PDB file of C-alpha atoms and ligand atoms in Angstrom:
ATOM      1  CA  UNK A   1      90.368  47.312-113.075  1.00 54.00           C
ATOM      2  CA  UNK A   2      88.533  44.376-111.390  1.00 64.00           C
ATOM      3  CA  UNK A   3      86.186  45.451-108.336  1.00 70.00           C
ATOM      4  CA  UNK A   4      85.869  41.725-107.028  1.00 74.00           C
ATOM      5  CA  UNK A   5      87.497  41.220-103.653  1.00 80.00           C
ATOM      6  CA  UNK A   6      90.168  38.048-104.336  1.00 78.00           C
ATOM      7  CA  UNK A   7      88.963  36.293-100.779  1.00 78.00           C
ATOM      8  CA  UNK A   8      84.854  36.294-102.176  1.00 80.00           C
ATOM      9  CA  UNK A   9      84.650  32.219-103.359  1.00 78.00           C
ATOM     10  CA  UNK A  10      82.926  33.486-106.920  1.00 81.00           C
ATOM     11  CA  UNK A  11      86.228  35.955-107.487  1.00 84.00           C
ATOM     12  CA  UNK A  12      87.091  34.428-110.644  1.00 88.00           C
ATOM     13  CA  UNK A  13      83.908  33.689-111.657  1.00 87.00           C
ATOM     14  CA  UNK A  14      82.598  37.295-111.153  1.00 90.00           C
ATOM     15  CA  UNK A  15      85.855  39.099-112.655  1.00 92.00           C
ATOM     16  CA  UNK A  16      84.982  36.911-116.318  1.00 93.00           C
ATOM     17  CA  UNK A  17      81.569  38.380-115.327  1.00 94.00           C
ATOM     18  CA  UNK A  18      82.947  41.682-115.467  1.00 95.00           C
ATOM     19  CA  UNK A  19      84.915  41.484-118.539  1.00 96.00           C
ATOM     20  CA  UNK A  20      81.647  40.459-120.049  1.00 97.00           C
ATOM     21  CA  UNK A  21      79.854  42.934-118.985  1.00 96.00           C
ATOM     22  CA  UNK A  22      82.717  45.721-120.284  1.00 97.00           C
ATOM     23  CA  UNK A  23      82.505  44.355-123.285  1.00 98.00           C
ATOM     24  CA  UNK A  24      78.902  45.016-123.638  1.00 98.00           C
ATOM     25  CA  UNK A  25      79.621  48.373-123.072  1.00 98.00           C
ATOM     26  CA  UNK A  26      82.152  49.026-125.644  1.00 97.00           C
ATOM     27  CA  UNK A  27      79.395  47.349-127.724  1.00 97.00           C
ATOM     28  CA  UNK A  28      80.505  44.177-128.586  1.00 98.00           C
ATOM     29  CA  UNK A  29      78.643  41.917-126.645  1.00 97.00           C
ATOM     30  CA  UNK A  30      74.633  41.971-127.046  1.00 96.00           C
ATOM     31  CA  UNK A  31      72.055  41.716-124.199  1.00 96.00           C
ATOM     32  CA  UNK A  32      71.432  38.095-125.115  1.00 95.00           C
ATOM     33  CA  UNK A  33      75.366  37.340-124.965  1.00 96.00           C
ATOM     34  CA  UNK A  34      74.961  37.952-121.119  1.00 97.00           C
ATOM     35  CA  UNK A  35      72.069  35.920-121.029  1.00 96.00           C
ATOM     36  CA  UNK A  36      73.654  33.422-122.473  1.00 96.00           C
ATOM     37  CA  UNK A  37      76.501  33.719-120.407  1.00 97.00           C
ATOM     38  CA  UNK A  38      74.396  33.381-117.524  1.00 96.00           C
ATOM     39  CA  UNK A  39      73.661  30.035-118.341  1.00 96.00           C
ATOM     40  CA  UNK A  40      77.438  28.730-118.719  1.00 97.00           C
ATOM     41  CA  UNK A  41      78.263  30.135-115.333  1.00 96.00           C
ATOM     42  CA  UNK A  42      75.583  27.109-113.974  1.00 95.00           C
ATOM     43  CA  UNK A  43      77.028  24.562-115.940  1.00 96.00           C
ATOM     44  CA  UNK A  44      80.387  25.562-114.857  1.00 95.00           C
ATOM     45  CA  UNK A  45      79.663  25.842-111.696  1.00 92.00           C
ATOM     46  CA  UNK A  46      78.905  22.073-111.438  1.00 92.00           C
ATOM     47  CA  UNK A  47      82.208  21.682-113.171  1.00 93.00           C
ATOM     48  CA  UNK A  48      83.644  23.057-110.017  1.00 91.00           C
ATOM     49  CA  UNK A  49      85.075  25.675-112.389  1.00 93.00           C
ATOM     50  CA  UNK A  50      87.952  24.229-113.287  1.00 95.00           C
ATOM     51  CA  UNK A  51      89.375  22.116-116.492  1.00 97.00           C
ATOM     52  CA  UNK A  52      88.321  18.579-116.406  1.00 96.00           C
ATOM     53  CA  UNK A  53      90.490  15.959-117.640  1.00 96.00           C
ATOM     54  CA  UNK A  54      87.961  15.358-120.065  1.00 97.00           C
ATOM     55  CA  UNK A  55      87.781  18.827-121.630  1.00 98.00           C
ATOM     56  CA  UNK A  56      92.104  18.825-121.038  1.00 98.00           C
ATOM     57  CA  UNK A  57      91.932  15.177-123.705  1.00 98.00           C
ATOM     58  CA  UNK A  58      89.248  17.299-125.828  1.00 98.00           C
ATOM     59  CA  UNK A  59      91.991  20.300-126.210  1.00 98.00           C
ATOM     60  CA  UNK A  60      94.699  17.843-127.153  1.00 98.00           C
ATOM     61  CA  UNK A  61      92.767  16.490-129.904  1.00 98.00           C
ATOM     62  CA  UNK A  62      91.113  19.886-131.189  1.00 98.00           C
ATOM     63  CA  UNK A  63      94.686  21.239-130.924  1.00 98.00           C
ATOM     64  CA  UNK A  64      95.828  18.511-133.481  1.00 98.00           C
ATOM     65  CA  UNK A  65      92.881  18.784-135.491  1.00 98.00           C
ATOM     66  CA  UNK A  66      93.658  22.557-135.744  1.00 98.00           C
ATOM     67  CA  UNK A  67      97.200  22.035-136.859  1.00 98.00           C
ATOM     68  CA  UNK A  68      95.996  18.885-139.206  1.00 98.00           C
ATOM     69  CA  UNK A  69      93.709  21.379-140.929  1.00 98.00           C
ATOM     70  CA  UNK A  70      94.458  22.684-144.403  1.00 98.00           C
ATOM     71  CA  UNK A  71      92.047  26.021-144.349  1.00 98.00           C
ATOM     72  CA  UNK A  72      91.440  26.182-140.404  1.00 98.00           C
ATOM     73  CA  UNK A  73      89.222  29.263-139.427  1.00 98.00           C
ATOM     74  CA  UNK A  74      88.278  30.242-135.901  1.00 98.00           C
ATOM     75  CA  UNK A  75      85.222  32.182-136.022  1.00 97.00           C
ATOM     76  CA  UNK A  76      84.916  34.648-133.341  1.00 97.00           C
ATOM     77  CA  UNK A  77      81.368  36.162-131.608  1.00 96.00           C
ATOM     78  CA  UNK A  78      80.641  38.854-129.249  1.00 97.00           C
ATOM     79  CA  UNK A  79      81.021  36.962-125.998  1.00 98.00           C
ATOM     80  CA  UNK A  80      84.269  35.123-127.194  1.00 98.00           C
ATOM     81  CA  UNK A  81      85.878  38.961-128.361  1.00 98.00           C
ATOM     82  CA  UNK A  82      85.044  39.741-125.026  1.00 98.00           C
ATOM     83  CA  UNK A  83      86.575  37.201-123.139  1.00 98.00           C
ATOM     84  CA  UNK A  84      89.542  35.858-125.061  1.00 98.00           C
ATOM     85  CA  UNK A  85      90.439  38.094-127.599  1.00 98.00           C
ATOM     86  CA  UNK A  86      94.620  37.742-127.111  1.00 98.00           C
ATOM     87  CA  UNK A  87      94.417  34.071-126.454  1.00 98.00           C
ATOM     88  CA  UNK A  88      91.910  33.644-129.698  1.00 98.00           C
ATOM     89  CA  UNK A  89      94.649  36.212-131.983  1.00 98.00           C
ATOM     90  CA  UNK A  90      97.422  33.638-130.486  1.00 98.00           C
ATOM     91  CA  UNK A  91      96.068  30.694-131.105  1.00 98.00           C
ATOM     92  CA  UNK A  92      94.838  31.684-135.024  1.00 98.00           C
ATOM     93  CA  UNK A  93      99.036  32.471-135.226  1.00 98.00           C
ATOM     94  CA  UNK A  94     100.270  29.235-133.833  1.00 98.00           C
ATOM     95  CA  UNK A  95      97.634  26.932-136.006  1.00 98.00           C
ATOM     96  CA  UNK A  96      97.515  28.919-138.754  1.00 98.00           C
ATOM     97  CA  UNK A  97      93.822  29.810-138.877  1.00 98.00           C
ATOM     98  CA  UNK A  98      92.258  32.870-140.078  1.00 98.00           C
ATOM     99  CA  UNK A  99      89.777  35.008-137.915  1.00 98.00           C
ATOM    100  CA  UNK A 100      86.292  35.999-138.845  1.00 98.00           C
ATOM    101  CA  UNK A 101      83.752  37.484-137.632  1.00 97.00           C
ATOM    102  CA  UNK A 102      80.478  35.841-137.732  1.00 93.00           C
ATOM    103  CA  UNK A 103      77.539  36.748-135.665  1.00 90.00           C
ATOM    104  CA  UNK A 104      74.335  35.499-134.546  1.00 82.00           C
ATOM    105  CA  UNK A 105      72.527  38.968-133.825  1.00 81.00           C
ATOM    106  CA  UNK A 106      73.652  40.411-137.096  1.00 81.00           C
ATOM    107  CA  UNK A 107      74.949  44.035-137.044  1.00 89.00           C
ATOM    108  CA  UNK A 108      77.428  45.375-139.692  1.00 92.00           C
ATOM    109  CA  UNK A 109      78.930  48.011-137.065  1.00 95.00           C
ATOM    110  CA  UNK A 110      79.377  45.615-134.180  1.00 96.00           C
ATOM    111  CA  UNK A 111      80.974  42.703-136.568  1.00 96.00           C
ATOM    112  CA  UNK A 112      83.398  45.737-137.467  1.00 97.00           C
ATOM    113  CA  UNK A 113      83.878  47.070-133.835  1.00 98.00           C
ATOM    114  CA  UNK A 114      85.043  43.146-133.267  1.00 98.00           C
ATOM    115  CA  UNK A 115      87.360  43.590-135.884  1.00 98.00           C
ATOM    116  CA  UNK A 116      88.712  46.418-134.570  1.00 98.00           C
ATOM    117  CA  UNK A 117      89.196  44.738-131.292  1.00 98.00           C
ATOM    118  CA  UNK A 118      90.830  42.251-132.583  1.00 98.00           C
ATOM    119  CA  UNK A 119      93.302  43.798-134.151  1.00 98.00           C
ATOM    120  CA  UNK A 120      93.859  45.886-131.413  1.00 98.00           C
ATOM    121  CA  UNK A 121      94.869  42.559-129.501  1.00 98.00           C
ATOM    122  CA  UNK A 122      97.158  41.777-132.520  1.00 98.00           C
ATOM    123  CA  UNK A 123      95.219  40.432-135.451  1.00 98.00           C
ATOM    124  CA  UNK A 124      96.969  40.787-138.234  1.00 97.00           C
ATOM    125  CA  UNK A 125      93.769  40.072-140.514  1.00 98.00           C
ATOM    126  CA  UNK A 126      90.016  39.485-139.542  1.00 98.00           C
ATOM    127  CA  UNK A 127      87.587  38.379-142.248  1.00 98.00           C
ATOM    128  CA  UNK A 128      84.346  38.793-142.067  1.00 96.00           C
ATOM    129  CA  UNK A 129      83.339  42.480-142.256  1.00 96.00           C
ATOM    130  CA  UNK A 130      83.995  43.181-146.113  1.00 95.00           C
ATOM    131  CA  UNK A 131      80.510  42.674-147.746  1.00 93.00           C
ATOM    132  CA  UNK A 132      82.430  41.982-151.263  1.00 95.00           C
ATOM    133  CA  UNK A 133      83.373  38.419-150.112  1.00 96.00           C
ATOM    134  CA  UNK A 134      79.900  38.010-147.788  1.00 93.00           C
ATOM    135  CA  UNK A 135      78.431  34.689-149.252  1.00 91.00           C
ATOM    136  CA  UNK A 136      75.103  33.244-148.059  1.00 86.00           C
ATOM    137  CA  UNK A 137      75.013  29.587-146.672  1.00 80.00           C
ATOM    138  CA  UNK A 138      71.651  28.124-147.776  1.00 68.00           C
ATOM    139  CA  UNK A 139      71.135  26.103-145.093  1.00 60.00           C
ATOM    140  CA  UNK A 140      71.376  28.730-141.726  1.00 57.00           C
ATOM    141  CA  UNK A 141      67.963  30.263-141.501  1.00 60.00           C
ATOM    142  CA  UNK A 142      69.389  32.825-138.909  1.00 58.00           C
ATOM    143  CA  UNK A 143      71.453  36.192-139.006  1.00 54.00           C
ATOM    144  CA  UNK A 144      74.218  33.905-139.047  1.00 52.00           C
ATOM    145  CA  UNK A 145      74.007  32.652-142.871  1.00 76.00           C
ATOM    146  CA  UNK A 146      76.553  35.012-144.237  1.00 86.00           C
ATOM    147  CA  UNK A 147      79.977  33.994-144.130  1.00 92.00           C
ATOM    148  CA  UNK A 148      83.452  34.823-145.847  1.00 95.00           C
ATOM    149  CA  UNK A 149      84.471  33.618-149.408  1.00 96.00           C
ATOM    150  CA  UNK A 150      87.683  33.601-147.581  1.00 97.00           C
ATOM    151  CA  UNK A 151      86.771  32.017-144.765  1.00 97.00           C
ATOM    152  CA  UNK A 152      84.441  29.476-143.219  1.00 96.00           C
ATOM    153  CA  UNK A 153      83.082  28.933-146.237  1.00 95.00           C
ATOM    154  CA  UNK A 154      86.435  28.107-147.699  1.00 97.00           C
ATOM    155  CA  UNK A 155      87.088  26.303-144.649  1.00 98.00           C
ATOM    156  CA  UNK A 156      88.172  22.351-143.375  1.00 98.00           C
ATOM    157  CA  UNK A 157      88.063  22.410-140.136  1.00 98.00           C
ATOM    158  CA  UNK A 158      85.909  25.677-137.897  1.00 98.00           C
ATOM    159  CA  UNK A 159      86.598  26.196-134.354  1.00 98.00           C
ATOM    160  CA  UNK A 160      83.455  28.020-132.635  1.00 97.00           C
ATOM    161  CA  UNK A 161      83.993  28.957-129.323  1.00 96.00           C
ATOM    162  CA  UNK A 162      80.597  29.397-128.665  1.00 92.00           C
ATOM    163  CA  UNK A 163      77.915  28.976-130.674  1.00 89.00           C
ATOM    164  CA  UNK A 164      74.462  28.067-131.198  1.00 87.00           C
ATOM    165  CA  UNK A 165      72.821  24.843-132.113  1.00 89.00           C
ATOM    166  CA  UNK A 166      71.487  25.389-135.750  1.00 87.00           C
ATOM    167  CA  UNK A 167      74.280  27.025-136.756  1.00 87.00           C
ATOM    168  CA  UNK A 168      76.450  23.786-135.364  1.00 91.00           C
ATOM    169  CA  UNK A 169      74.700  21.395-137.372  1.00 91.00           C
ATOM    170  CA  UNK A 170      74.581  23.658-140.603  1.00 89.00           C
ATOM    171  CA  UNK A 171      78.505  23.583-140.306  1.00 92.00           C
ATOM    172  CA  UNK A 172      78.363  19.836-140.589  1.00 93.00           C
ATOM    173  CA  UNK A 173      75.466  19.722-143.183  1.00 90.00           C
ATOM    174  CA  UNK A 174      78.163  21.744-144.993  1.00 90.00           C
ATOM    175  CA  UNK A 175      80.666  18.889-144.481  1.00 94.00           C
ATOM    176  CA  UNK A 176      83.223  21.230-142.055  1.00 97.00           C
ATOM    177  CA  UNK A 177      85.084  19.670-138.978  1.00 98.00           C
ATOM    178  CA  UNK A 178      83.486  21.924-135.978  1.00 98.00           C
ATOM    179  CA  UNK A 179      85.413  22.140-133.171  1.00 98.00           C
ATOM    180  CA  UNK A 180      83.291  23.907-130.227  1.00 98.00           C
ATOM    181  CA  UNK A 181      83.547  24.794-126.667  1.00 98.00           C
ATOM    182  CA  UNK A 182      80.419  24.781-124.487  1.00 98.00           C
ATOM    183  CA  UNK A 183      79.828  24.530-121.206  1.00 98.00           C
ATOM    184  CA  UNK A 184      76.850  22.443-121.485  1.00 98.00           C
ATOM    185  CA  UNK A 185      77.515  18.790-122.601  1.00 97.00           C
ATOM    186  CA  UNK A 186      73.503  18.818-123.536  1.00 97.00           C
ATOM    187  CA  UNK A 187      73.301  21.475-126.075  1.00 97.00           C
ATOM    188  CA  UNK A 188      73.070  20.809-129.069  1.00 96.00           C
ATOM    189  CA  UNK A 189      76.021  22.497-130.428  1.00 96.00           C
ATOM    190  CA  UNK A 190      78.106  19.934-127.971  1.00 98.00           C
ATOM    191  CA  UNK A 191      76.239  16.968-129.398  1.00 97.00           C
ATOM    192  CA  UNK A 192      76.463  18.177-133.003  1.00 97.00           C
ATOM    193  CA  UNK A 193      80.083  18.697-132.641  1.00 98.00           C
ATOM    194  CA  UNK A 194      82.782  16.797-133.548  1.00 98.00           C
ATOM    195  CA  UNK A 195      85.016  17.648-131.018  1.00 98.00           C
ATOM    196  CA  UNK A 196      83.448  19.257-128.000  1.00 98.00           C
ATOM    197  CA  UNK A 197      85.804  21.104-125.191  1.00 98.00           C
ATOM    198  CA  UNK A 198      83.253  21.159-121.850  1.00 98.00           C
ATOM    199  CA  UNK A 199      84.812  23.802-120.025  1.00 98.00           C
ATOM    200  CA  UNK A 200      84.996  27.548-119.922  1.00 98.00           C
ATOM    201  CA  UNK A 201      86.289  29.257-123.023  1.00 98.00           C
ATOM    202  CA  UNK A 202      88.381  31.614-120.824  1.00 98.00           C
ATOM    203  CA  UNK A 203      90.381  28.382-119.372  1.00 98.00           C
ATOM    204  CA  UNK A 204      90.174  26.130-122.785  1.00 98.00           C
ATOM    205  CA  UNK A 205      91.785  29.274-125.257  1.00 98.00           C
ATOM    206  CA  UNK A 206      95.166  29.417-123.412  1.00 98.00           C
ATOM    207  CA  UNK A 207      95.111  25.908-122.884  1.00 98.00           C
ATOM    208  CA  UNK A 208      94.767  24.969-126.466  1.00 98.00           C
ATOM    209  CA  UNK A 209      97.292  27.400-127.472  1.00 98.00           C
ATOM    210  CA  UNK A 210      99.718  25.561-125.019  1.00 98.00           C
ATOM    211  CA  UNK A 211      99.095  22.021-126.278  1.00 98.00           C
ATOM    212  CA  UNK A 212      99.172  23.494-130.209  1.00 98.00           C
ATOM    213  CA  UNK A 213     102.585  24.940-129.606  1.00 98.00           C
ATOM    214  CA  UNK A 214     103.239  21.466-128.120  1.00 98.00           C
ATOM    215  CA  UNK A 215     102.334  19.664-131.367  1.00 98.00           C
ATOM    216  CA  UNK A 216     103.158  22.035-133.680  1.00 97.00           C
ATOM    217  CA  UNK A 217     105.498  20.442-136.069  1.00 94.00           C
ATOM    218  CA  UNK A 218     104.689  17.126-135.743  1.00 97.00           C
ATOM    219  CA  UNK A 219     104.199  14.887-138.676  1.00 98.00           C
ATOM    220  CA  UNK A 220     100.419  14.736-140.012  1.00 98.00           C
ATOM    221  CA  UNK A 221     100.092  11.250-139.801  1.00 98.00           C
ATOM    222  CA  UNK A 222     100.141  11.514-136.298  1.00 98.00           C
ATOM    223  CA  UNK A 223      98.070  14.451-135.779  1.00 98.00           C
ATOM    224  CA  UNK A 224      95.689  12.733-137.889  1.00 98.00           C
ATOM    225  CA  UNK A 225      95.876   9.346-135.302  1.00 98.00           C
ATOM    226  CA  UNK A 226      95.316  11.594-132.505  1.00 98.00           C
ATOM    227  CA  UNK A 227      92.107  13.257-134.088  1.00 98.00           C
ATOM    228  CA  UNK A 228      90.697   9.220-135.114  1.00 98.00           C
ATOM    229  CA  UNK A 229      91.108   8.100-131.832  1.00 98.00           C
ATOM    230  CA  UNK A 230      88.850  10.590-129.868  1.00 98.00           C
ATOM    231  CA  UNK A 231      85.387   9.630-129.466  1.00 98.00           C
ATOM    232  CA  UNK A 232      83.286  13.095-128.411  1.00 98.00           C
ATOM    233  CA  UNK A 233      79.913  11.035-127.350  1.00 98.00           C
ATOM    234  CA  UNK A 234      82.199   9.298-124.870  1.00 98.00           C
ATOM    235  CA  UNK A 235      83.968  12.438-123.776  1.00 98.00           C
ATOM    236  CA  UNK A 236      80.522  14.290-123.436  1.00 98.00           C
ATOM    237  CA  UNK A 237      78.995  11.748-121.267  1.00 97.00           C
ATOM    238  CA  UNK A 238      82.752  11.628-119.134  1.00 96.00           C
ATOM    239  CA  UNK A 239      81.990  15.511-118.333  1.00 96.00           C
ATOM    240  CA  UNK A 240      78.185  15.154-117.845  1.00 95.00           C
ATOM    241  CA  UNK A 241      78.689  12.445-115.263  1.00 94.00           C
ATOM    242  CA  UNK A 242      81.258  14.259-113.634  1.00 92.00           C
ATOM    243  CA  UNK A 243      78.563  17.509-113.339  1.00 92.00           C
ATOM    244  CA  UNK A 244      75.920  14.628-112.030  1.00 89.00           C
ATOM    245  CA  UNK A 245      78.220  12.847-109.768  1.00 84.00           C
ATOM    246  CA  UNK A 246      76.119  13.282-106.044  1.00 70.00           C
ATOM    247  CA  UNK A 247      77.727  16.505-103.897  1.00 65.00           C
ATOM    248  CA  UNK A 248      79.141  14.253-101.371  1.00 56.00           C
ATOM    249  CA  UNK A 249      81.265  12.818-103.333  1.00 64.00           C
ATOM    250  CA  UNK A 250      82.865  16.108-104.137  1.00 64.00           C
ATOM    251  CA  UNK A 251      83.055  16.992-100.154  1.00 65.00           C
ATOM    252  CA  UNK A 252      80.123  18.653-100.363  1.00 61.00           C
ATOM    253  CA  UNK A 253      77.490  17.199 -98.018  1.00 52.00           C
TER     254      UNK A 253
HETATM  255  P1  ATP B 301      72.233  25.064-128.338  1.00 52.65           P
HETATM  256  O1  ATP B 301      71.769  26.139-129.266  1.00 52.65           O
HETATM  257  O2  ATP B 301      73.601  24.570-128.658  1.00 52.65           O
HETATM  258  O3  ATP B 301      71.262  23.942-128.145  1.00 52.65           O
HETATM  259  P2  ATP B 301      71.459  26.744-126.158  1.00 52.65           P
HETATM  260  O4  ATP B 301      70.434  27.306-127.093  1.00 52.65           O
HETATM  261  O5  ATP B 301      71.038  26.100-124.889  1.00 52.65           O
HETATM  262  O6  ATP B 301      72.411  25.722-126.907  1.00 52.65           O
HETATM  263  P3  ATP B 301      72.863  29.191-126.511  1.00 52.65           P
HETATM  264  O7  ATP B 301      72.007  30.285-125.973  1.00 52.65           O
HETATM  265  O8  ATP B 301      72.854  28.926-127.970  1.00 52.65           O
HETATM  266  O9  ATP B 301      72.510  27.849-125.755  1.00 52.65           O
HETATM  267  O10 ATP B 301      74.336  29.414-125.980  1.00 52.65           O
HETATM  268  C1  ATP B 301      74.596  29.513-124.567  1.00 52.65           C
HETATM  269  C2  ATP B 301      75.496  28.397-124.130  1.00 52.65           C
HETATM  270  O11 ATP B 301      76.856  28.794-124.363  1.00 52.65           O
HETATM  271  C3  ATP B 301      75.421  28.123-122.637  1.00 52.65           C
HETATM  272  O12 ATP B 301      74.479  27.168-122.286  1.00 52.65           O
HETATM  273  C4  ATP B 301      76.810  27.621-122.311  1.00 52.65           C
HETATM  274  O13 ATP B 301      76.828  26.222-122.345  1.00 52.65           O
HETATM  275  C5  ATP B 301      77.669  28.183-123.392  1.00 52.65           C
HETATM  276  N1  ATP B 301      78.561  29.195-122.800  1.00 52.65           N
HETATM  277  C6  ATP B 301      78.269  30.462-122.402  1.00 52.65           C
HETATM  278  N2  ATP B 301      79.357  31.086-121.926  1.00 52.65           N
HETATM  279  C7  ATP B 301      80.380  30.204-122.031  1.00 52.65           C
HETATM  280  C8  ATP B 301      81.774  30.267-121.722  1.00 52.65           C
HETATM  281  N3  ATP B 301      82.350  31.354-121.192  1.00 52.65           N
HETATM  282  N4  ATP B 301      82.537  29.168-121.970  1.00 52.65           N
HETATM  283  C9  ATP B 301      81.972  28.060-122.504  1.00 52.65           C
HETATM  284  N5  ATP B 301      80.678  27.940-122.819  1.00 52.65           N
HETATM  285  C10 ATP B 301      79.883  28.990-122.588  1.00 52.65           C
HETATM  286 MG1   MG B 302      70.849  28.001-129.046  1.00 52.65          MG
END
């Protein structure tokens, strides 16, 4: 049960917080994951924490990029177990994409304790925690270079909600489509993207769930179109001026 008080102005903001900070308590999330969360409440706090139209065009087009896919995979950390882990089992159902587990602090019993949770939310399967189909990906230098036979590494198009910058641009070194929400529109995992949602993941997961039940069933050639048109540089700089845009101009001064 949430302890915030609905009338305090950081209410919603604080009651992600908490879910957070369960989750690092049942173990999934790490100490870093709340640092790291930390830093996403700032950017999205310039956002005016709520969905741009910027990141709502970004959702379309991952949505149809998702659905496009042949072997989508949605590959799930700590932080995003702990704060979307229905909306993330949902949206692997509606786009077809399988779940794994992939982890930038390494730990065999957490990656399985974010199985678990998944599944407890409704997963039906969750790669990543069977060592037999563990394969190493030359070109991560961190924890993170094992993935599943199965999965990412078997993988078109990988949606990371939340991830880290060298592990971004491996994903494209390995020639994968990397759909990734962030919060900052300078990191590097938003510029080495190639579609890049700017806004929170607890907002963007139900939202691209929405808009892939929307598509869903349309004909590829026009999925396709909608992916070719977007242009993420343009849609980063969209959300960065928004964040840079002077206070009074948002009624705040
Ligand atoms: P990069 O490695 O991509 O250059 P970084 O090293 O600055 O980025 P990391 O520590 O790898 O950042 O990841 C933290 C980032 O994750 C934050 O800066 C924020 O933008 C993003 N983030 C954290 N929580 C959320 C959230 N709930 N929704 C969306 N983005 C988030
Ligand atoms: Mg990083």
């Amino acid at each position: 049960m949430s302890h915030v008080s609905a009338k305090h102005p950081r209410a919603e903001s604080l009651r992600i917080r908490e879910r957070l900070v369960e989750g690092f308590r049942r173990g999934l999330v790490v100490p870093e994951g709340l640092a790291a969360h930390g830093r996403g409440e700032a950017f999205d706090y310039l956002l005016g924490e709520r969905t741009t139209r910027w990141a709502r065009r970004a959702i379309r087009v991952a949505a149809a990029a998702m659905l496009a896919a042949s072997r989508p995979v949605i590959s799930v950390n700590g932080n995003a177990a702990a704060l979307a882990p229905r909306e993330l089992v949902r949206l692997a159902r509606v786009v077809g994409a399988e779940l794994e587990v992939n982890l930038f602090h390494a730990s065999d019993a957490r990656a399985r304790r974010i199985a678990r949770w998944l599944v407890h939310h409704g997963a039906r399967r969750v790669l990543g925690v069977d060592p037999r189909y563990a394969v190493r990906i030359p070109e991560i230098h961190s924890n993170r270079r094992w993935v599943d036979k199965r999965g990412i590494e078997a993988a078109d198009v990988v949606f990371v909600p939340l991830e880290d910058g060298d592990r971004t641009e491996a994903l494209r070194r390995l020639r994968k489509f990397v759909i990734a929400v962030d919060l900052n529109p300078l990191s590097r995992t938003a510029r080495a993207a190639h579609i890049t949602i700017v806004d929170n993941l607890v907002r963007a997961v139900p939202l691209l769930v929405r808009e892939a039940s929307r598509l869903s069933g349309r004909p590829q050639s026009e999925l396709e179109r909608i992916v070719r048109r977007f242009d993420n540089s343009e849609n980063l700089r969209s959300s960065l001026d928004l964040m840079l845009r002077p206070a009074r101009l948002r009624g705040l001064g």
